[in-house]
CSV table of C-alpha atoms and ligand atoms in Angstrom, one decimal:
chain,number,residue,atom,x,y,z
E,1,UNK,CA,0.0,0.0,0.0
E,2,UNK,CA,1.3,3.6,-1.1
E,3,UNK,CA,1.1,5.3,2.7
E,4,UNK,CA,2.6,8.6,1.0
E,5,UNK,CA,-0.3,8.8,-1.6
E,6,UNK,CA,-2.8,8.2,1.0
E,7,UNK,CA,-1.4,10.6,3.5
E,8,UNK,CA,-2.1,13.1,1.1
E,9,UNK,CA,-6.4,12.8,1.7
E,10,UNK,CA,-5.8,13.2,5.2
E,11,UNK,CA,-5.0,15.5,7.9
E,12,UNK,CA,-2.2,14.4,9.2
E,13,UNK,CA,0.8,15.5,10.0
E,14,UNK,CA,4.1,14.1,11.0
E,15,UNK,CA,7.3,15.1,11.7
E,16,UNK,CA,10.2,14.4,9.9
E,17,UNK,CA,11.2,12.1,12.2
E,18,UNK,CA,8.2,10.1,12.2
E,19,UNK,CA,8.5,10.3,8.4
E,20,UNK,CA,11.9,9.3,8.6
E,21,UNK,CA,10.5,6.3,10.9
E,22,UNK,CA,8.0,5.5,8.1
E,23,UNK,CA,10.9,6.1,5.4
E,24,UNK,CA,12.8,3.0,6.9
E,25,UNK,CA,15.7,5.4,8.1
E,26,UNK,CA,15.5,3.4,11.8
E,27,UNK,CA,15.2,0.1,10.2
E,28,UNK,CA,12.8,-2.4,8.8
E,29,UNK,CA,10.8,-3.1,12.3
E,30,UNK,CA,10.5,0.6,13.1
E,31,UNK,CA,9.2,0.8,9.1
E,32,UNK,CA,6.5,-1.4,9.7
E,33,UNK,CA,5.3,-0.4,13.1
E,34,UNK,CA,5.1,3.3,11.9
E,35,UNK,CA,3.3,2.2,8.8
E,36,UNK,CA,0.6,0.4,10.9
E,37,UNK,CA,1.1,3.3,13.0
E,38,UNK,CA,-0.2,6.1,10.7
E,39,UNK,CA,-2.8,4.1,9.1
E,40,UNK,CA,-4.4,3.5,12.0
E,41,UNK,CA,-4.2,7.0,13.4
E,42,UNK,CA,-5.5,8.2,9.9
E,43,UNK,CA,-9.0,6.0,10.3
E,44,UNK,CA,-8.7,7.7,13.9
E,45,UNK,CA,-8.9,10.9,12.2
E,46,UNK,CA,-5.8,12.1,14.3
E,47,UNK,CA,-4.0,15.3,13.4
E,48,UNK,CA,-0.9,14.2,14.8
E,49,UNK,CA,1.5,11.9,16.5
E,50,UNK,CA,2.5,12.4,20.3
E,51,UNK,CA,5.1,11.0,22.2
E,52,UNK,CA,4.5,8.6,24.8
E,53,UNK,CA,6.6,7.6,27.8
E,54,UNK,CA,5.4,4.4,28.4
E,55,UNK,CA,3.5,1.1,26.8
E,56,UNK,CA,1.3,-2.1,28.1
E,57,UNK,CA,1.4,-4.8,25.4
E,58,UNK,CA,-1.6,-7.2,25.0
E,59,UNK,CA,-1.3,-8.9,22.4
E,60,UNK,CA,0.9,-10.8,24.1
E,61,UNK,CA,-2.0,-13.5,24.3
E,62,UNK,CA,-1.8,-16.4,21.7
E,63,UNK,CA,-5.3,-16.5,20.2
E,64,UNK,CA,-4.4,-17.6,17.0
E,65,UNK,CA,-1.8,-18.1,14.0
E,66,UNK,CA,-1.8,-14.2,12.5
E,67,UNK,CA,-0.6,-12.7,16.1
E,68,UNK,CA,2.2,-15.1,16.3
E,69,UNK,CA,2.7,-14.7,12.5
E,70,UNK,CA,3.2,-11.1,13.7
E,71,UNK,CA,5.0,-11.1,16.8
E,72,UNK,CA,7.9,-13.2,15.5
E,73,UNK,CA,7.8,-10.7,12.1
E,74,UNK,CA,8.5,-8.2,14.4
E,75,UNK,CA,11.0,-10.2,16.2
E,76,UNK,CA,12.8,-11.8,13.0
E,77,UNK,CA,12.9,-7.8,12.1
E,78,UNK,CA,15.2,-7.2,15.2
E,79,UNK,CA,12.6,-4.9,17.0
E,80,UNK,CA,13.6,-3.3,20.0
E,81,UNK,CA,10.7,-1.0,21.9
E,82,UNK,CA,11.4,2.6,22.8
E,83,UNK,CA,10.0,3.3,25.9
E,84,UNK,CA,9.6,1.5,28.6
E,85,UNK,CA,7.0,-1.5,28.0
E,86,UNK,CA,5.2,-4.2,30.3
E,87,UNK,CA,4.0,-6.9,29.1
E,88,UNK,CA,0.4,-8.1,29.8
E,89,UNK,CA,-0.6,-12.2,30.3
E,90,UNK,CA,-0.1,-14.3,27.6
E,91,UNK,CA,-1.3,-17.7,26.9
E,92,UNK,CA,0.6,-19.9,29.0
E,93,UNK,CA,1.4,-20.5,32.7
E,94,UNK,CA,5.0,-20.8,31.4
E,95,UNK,CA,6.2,-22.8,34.4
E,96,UNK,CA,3.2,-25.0,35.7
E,97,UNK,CA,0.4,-25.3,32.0
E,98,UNK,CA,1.7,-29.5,32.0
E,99,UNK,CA,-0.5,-29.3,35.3
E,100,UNK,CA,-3.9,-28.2,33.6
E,101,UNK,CA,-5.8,-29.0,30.5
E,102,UNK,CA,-3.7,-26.8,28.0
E,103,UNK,CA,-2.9,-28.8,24.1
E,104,UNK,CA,0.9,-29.5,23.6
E,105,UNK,CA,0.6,-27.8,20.5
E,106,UNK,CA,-1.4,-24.3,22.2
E,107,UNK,CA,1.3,-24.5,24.7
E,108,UNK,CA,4.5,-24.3,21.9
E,109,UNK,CA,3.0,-21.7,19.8
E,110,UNK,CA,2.1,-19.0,23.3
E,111,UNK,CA,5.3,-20.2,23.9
E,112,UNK,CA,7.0,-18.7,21.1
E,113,UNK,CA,4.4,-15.8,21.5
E,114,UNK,CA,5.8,-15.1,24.6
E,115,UNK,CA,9.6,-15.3,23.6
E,116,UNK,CA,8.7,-13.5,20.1
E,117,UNK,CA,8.0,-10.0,22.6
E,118,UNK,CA,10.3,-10.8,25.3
E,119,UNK,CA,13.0,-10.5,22.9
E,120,UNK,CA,11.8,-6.8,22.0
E,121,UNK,CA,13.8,-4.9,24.8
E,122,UNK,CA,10.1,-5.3,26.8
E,123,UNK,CA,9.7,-5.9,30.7
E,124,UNK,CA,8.3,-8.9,30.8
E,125,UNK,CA,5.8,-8.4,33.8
E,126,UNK,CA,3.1,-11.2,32.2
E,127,UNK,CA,0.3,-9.6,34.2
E,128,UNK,CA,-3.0,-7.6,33.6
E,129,UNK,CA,-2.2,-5.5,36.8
E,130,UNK,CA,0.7,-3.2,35.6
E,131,UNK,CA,-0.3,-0.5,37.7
E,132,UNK,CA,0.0,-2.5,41.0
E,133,UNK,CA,4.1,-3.1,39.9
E,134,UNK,CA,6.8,-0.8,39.7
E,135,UNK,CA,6.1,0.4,36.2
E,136,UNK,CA,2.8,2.3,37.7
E,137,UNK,CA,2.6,5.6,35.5
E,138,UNK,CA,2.7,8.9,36.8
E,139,UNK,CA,-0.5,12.0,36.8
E,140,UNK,CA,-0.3,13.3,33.0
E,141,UNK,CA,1.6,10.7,31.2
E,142,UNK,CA,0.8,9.9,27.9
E,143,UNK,CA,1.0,5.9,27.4
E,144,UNK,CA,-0.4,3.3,25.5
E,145,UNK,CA,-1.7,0.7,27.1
E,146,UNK,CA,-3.9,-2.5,25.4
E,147,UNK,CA,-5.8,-4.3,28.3
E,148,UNK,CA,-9.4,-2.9,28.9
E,149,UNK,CA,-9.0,-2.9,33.2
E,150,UNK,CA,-5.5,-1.5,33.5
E,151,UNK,CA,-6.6,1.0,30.5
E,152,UNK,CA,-9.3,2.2,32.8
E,153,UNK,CA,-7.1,1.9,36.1
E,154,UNK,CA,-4.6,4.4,34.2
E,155,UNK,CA,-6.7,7.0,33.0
E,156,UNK,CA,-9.6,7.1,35.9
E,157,UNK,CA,-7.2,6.3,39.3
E,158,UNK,CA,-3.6,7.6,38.1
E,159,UNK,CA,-4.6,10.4,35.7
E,160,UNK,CA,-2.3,8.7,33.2
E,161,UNK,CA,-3.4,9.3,29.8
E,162,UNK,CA,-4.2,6.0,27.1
E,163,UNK,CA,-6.9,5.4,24.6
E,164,UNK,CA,-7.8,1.8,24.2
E,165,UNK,CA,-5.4,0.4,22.4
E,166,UNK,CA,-5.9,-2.3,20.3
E,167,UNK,CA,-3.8,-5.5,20.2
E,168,UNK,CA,-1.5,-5.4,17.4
E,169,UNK,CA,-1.5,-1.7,17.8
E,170,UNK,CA,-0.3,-1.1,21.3
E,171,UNK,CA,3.2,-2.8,20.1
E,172,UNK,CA,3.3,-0.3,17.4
E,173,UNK,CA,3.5,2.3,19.6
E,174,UNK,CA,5.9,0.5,21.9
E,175,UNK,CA,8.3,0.1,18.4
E,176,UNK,CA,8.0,3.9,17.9
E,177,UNK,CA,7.6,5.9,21.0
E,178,UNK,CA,4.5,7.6,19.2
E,179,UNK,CA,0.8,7.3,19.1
E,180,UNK,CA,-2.0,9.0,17.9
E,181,UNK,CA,-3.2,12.4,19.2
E,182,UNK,CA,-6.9,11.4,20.0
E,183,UNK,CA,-9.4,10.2,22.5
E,184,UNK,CA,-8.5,10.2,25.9
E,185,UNK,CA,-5.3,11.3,25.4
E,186,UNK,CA,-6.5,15.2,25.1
E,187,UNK,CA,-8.4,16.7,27.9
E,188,UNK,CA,-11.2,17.5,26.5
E,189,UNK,CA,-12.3,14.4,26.1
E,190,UNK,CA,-12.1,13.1,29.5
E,191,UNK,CA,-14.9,14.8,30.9
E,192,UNK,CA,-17.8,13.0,32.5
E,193,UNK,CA,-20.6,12.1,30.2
E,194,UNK,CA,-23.4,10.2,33.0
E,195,UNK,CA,-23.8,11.0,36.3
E,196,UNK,CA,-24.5,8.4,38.8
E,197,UNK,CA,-25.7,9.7,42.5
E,198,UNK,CA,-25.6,7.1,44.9
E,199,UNK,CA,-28.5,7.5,47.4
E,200,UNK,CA,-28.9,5.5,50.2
E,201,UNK,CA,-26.0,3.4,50.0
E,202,UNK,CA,-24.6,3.2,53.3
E,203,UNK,CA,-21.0,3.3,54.7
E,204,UNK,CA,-21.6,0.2,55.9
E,205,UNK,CA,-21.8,-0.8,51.9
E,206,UNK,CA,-19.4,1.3,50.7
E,207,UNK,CA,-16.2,-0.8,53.3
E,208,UNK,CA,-17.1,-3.7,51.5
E,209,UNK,CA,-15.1,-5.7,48.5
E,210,UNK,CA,-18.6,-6.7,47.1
E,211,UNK,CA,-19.9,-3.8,46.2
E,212,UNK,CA,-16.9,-2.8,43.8
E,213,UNK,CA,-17.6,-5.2,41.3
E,214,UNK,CA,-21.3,-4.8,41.4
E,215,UNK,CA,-21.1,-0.8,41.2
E,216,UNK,CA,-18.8,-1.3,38.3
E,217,UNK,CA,-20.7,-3.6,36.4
E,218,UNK,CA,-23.4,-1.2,36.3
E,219,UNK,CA,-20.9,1.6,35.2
E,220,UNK,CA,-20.5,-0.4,32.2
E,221,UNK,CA,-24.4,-1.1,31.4
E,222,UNK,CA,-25.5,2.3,31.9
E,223,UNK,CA,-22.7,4.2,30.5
E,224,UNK,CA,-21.2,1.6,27.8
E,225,UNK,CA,-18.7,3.8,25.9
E,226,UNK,CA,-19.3,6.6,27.7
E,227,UNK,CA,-17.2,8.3,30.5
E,228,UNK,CA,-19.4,7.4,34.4
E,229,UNK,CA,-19.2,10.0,36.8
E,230,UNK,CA,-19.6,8.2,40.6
E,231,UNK,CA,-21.2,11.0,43.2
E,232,UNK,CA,-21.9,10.1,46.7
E,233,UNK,CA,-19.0,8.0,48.2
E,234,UNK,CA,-18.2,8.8,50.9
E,235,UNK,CA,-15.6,6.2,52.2
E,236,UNK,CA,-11.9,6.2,50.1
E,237,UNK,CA,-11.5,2.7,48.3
E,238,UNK,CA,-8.7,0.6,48.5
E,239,UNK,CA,-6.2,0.1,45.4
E,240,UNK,CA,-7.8,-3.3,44.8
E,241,UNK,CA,-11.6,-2.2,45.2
E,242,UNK,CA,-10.4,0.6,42.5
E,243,UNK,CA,-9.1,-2.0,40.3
E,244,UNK,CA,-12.5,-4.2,40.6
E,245,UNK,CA,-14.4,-0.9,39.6
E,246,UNK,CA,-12.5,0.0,36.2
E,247,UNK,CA,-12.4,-4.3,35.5
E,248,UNK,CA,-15.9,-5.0,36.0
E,249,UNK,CA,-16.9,-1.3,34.4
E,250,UNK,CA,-14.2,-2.0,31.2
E,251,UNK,CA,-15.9,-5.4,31.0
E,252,UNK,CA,-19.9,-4.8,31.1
E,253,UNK,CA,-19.7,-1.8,29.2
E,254,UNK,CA,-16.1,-1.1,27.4
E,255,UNK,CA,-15.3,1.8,30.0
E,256,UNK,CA,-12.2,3.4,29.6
E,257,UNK,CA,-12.4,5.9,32.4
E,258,UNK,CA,-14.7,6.8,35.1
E,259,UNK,CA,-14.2,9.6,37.7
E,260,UNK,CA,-15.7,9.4,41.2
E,261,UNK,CA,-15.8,12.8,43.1
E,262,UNK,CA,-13.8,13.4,45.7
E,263,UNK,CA,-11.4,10.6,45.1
E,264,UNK,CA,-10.4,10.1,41.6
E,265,UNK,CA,-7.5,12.5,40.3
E,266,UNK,CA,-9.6,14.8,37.8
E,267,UNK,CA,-12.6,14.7,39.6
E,268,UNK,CA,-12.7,16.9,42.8
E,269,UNK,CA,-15.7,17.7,42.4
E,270,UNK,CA,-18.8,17.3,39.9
E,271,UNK,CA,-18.1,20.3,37.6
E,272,UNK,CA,-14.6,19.2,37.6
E,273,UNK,CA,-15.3,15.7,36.5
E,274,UNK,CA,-17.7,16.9,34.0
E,275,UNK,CA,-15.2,19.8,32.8
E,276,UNK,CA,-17.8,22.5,33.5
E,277,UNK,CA,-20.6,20.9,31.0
E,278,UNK,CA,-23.6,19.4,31.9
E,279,UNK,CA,-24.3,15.3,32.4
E,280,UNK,CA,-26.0,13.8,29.2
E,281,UNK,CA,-28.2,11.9,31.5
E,282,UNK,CA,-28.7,11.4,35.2
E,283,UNK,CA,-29.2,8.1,37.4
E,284,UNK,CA,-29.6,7.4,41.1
E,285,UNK,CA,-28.0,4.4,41.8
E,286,UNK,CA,-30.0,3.0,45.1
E,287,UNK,CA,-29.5,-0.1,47.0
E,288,UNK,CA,-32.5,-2.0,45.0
E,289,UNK,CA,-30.4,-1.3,42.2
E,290,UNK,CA,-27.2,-2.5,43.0
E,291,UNK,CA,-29.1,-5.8,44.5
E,292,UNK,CA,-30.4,-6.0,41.3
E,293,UNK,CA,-27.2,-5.9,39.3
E,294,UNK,CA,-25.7,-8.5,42.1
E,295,UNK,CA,-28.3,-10.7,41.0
E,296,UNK,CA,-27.7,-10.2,37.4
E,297,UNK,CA,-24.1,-11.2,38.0
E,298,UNK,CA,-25.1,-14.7,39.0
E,299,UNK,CA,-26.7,-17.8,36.8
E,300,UNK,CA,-30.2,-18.7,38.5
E,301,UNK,CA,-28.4,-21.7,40.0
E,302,UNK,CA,-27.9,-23.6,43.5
E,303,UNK,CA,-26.1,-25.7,42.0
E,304,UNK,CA,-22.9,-27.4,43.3
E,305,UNK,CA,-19.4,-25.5,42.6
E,306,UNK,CA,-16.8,-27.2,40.6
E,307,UNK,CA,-14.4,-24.2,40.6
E,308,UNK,CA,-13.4,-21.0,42.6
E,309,UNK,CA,-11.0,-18.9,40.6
E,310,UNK,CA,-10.0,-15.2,42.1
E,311,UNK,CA,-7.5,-13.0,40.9
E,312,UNK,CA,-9.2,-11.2,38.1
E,313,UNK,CA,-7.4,-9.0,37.5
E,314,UNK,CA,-4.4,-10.5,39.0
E,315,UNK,CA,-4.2,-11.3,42.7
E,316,UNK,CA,-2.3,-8.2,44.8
E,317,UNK,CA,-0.1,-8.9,47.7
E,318,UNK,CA,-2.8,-6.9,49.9
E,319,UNK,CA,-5.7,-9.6,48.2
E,320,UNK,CA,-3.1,-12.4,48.9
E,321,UNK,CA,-2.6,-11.3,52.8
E,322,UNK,CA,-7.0,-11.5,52.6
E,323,UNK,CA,-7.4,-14.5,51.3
E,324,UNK,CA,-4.4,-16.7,53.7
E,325,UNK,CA,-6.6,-14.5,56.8
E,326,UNK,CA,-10.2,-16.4,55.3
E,327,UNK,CA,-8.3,-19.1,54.7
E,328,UNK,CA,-6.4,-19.4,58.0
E,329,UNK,CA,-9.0,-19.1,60.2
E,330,UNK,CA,-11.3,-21.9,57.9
E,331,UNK,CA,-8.2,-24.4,58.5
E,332,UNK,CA,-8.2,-23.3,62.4
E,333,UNK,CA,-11.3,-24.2,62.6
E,334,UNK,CA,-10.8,-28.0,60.8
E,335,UNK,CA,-12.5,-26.7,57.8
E,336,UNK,CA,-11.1,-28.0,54.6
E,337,UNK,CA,-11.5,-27.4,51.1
E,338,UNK,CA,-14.2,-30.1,49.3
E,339,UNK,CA,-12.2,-32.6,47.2
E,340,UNK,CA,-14.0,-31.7,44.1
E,341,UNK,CA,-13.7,-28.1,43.7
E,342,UNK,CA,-10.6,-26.8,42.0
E,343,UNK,CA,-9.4,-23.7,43.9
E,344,UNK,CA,-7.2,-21.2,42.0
E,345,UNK,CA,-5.2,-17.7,41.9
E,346,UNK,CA,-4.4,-15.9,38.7
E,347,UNK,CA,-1.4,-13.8,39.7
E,348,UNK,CA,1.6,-12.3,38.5
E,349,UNK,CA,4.8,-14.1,39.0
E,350,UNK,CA,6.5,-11.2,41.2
E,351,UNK,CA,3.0,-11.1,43.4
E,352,UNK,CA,3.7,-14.6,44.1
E,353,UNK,CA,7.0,-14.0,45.0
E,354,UNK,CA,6.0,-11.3,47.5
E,355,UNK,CA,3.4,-13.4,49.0
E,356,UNK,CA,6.0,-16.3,49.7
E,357,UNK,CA,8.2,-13.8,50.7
E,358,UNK,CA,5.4,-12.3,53.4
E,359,UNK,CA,4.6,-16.1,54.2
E,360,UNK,CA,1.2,-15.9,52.5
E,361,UNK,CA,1.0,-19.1,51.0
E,362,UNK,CA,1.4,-21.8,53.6
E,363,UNK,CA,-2.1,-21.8,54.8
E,364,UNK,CA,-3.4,-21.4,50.8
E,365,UNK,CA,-1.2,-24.4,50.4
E,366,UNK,CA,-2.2,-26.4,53.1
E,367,UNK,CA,-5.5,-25.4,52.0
E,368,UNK,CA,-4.8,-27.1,48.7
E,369,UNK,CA,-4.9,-23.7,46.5
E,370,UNK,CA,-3.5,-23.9,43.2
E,371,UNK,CA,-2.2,-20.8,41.9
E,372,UNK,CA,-1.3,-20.0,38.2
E,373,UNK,CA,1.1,-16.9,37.0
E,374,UNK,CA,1.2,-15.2,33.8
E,375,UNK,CA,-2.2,-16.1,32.4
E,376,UNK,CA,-5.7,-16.5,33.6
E,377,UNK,CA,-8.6,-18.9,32.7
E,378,UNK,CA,-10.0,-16.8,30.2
E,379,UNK,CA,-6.3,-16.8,28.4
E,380,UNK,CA,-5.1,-20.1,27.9
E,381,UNK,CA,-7.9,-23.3,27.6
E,382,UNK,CA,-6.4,-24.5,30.9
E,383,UNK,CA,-9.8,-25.9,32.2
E,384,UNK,CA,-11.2,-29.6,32.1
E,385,UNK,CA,-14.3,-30.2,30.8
E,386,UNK,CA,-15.8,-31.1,33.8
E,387,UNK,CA,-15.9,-27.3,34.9
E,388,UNK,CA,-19.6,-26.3,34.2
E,389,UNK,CA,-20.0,-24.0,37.5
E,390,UNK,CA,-17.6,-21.2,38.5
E,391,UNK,CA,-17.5,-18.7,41.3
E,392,UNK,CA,-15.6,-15.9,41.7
E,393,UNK,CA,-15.3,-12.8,43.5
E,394,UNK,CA,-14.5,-11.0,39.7
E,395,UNK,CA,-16.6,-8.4,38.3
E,396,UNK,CA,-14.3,-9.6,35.0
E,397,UNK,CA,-15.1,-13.4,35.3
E,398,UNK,CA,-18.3,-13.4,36.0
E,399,UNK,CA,-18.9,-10.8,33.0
E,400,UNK,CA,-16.8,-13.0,30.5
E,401,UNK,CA,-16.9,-16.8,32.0
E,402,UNK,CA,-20.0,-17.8,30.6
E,403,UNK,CA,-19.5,-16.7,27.5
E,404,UNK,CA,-15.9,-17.7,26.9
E,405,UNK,CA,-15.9,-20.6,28.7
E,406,UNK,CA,-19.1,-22.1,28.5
E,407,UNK,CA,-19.9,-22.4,32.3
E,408,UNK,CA,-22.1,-21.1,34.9
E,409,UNK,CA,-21.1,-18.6,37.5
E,410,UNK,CA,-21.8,-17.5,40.6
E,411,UNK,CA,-20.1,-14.1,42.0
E,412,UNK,CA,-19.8,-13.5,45.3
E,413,UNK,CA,-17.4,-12.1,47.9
E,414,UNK,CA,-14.3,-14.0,49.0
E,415,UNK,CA,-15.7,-15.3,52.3
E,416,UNK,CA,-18.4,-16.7,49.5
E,417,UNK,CA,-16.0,-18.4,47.3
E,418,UNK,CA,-14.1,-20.2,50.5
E,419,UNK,CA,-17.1,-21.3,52.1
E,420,UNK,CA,-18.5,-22.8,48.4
E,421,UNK,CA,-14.8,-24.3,48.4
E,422,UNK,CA,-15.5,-26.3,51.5
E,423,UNK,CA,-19.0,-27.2,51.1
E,424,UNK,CA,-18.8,-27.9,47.3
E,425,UNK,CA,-21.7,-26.0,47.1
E,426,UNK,CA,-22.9,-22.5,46.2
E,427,UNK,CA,-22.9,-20.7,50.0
E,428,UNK,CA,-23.3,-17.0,48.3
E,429,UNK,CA,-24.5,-15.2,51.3
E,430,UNK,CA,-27.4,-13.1,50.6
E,431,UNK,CA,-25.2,-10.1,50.7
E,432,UNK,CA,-27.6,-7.2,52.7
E,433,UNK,CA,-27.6,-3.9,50.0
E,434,UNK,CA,-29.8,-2.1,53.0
H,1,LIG,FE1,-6.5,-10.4,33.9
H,1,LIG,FE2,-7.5,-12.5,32.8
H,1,LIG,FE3,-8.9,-11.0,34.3
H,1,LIG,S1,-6.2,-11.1,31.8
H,1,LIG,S2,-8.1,-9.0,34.0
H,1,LIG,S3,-7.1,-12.2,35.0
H,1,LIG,S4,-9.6,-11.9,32.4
């Protein structure tokens, strides 16, 4: 394809570096990502290029023969990333897959995935979680990050700035330092769109893990696409009940940001969040409706639980030091997990190594736990097929687990998913939303 001819019908404009980029002057890897580059910032109508400080790579999953085909293009090409670039999970537990249900043959090729963008200069983190590593982006910096929850966590918690990048796409931007000037990565299109006022929801609510999940999910419903505004909490969420938020609300309802007053970085208050403009529409989130998503989040079912899996995103240290607490006192009190349900953590492989550091995992191994690092169920066909009921305490999972996997789910808190683990059945406490 003749880029130059068809820059000429649009508005865009680079510099002469990024034209030298595009003319092959950096060398054939650079070439090709800048041409992907520009085409794609051309159907984004962007005027420009900016520079970014930072990527996320997604595509690091293997789904398929093209986006290995690709990767190892790139890699064969000698490319080398030019800013600093984590890596998100890919499509193997590299270290423990001969332990679950994964195909020799899936395993080789997310294998060579996996190498194919290590050898690109990357960080190879392997987790959807960037933001809870070292690599955590600073207020104002423009990055491009693939991955739908840590897109949201970047723009709406950190004030980082990333549109949703595409797989394929993001590494493009890695390759060149550059990415298009649109979207969320100019201010005025981070303003609040929908404003929801919670009414009625009590402190009492607003302490709990639950409720993250379930608020949102019903980000993503009622503002799919859209930018949510959150009025009316009045207690300051944890890291991890910010990352259930932009995973559940990214999931339900493709949410790339989401500003709740008083807390999130460009929303101290209302006319802040919404930049001065007026809400396109207004909702009043009450308890009913909340109980009424929470339902929504479960299959109809009492049905008996072949696996818990938590860590969706990826398991944090402070999630880890939780779950060993629930677990603990369950084994104190000569509880132990039912022989039939499968118990697993999706985590990051330097999260695990803090928890063994912090001594986290010797009651989740006496407990019988399994716990899986780089990947997750939903990336790698790791599951028997005599998993037809999941729980979880994941927005994420219980938006994306039927569908993908072909299972039932039930979501509930953690205490929920431990007890189900030891009775083999589905103990979701009737959670009380009043
Ligand atoms: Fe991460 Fe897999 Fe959930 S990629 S966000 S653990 S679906």
């Amino acid at each position: 394809m003749d880029i130059e001819k068809d820059l000429h019908d649009t508005n865009l404009k680079l510099t002469e570096r990024d034209k030298s980029m595009l003319a092959g002057d950096y060398g054939a890897a650079v070439r090709m990502a800048m041409s992907i580059l520009v085409q794609m910032a051309e159907i984004y109508r962007a005027d420009t290029l900016l520079d970014i400080s930072a990527a996320h790579i997604d595509s690091t999953i293997y789904i398929g023969e093209a986006g290995l085909e690709y990767a190892e293009r790139f890699a064969e090409l000698g490319a080398k990333v030019a800013v600093p670039t984590t890596l998100n999970v890919s499509g193997l537990d590299e270290y423990r897959w001969k332990e679950w249900a994964v195909p020799v043959d899936w395993a080789e090729k997310a294998l060579r995935q996996m190498q194919a963008y290590a050898s690109m200069g990357t960080i190879p983190t392997w987790t959807c979680a960037p933001y809870q590593t070292i690599y955590k982006p600073a207020f104002g910096d423009q990055i491009a990050w693939g991955e739908s929850n840590a897109i949201a966590y970047a723009n709406a918690v950190l004030g980082a700035r990333t549109e949703r990048y595409p797989d394929l796409l993001d590494i493009c931007c890695a390759i060149t330092g550059r990415a298009p000037a649109v979207g969320l990565h100019l201010t005025e299109n981070r303003a609040g769109e929908i404003l929801l006022q919670l009414s009625g929801v009590s402190e009492r609510i607003q302490k709990e893990d639950i409720f993250y999940p379930v608020l949102g999910t019903l980000l993503g419903k009622v503002a799919p696409n859209r930018i949510p505004v959150v009025e009316g909490l009045t207690v300051q969420p944890t890291e991890d009940q910010l990352k259930a938020i932009g995973a559940a609300a990214a999931s339900s309802g493709a949410v790339a940001m989401f500003h709740l007053v008083g807390i999130t970085p460009e929303a101290p208050t209302v006319e802040a969040a919404f930049q001065g403009r007026q809400p396109r529409s207004q909702i009043v989130v009450t308890p009913d409706l909340l109980q009424e998503t929470y339902y929504n989040m479960s299959a109809p079912a009492d049905a008996k639980i072949d696996l818990v899996a938590v860590g969706c995103p990826h398991f944090s240290l402070n999630e880890f030091a939780e779950l060993a607490l629930v677990i603990g006192g369950a084994l104190r009190r000569g509880e132990r997990r039912h022989p039939d349900v499968t118990f697993l953590v999706t985590t990051s492989r330097s999260m695990l190594a803090a928890a063994e550091d912090a001594g986290y995992l010797e009651s989740l191994r006496a407990f019988g736990a399994k716990i899986v690092t780089d990947t997750c169920v939903l990336a790698t066909p790791m599951l028997p097929p005599n998993v037809k009921h999941l729980m979880t305490n994941s927005g994420k999972y219980a938006y994306y687990a039927p569908g993908m996997l072909g299972v039932e789910v039930t979501y509930g808190s953690l205490e929920d998913c431990v007890r189900s683990s030891i009775t083999g059945k589905n103990e979701r406490n009737k959670f009380a939303w009043r």
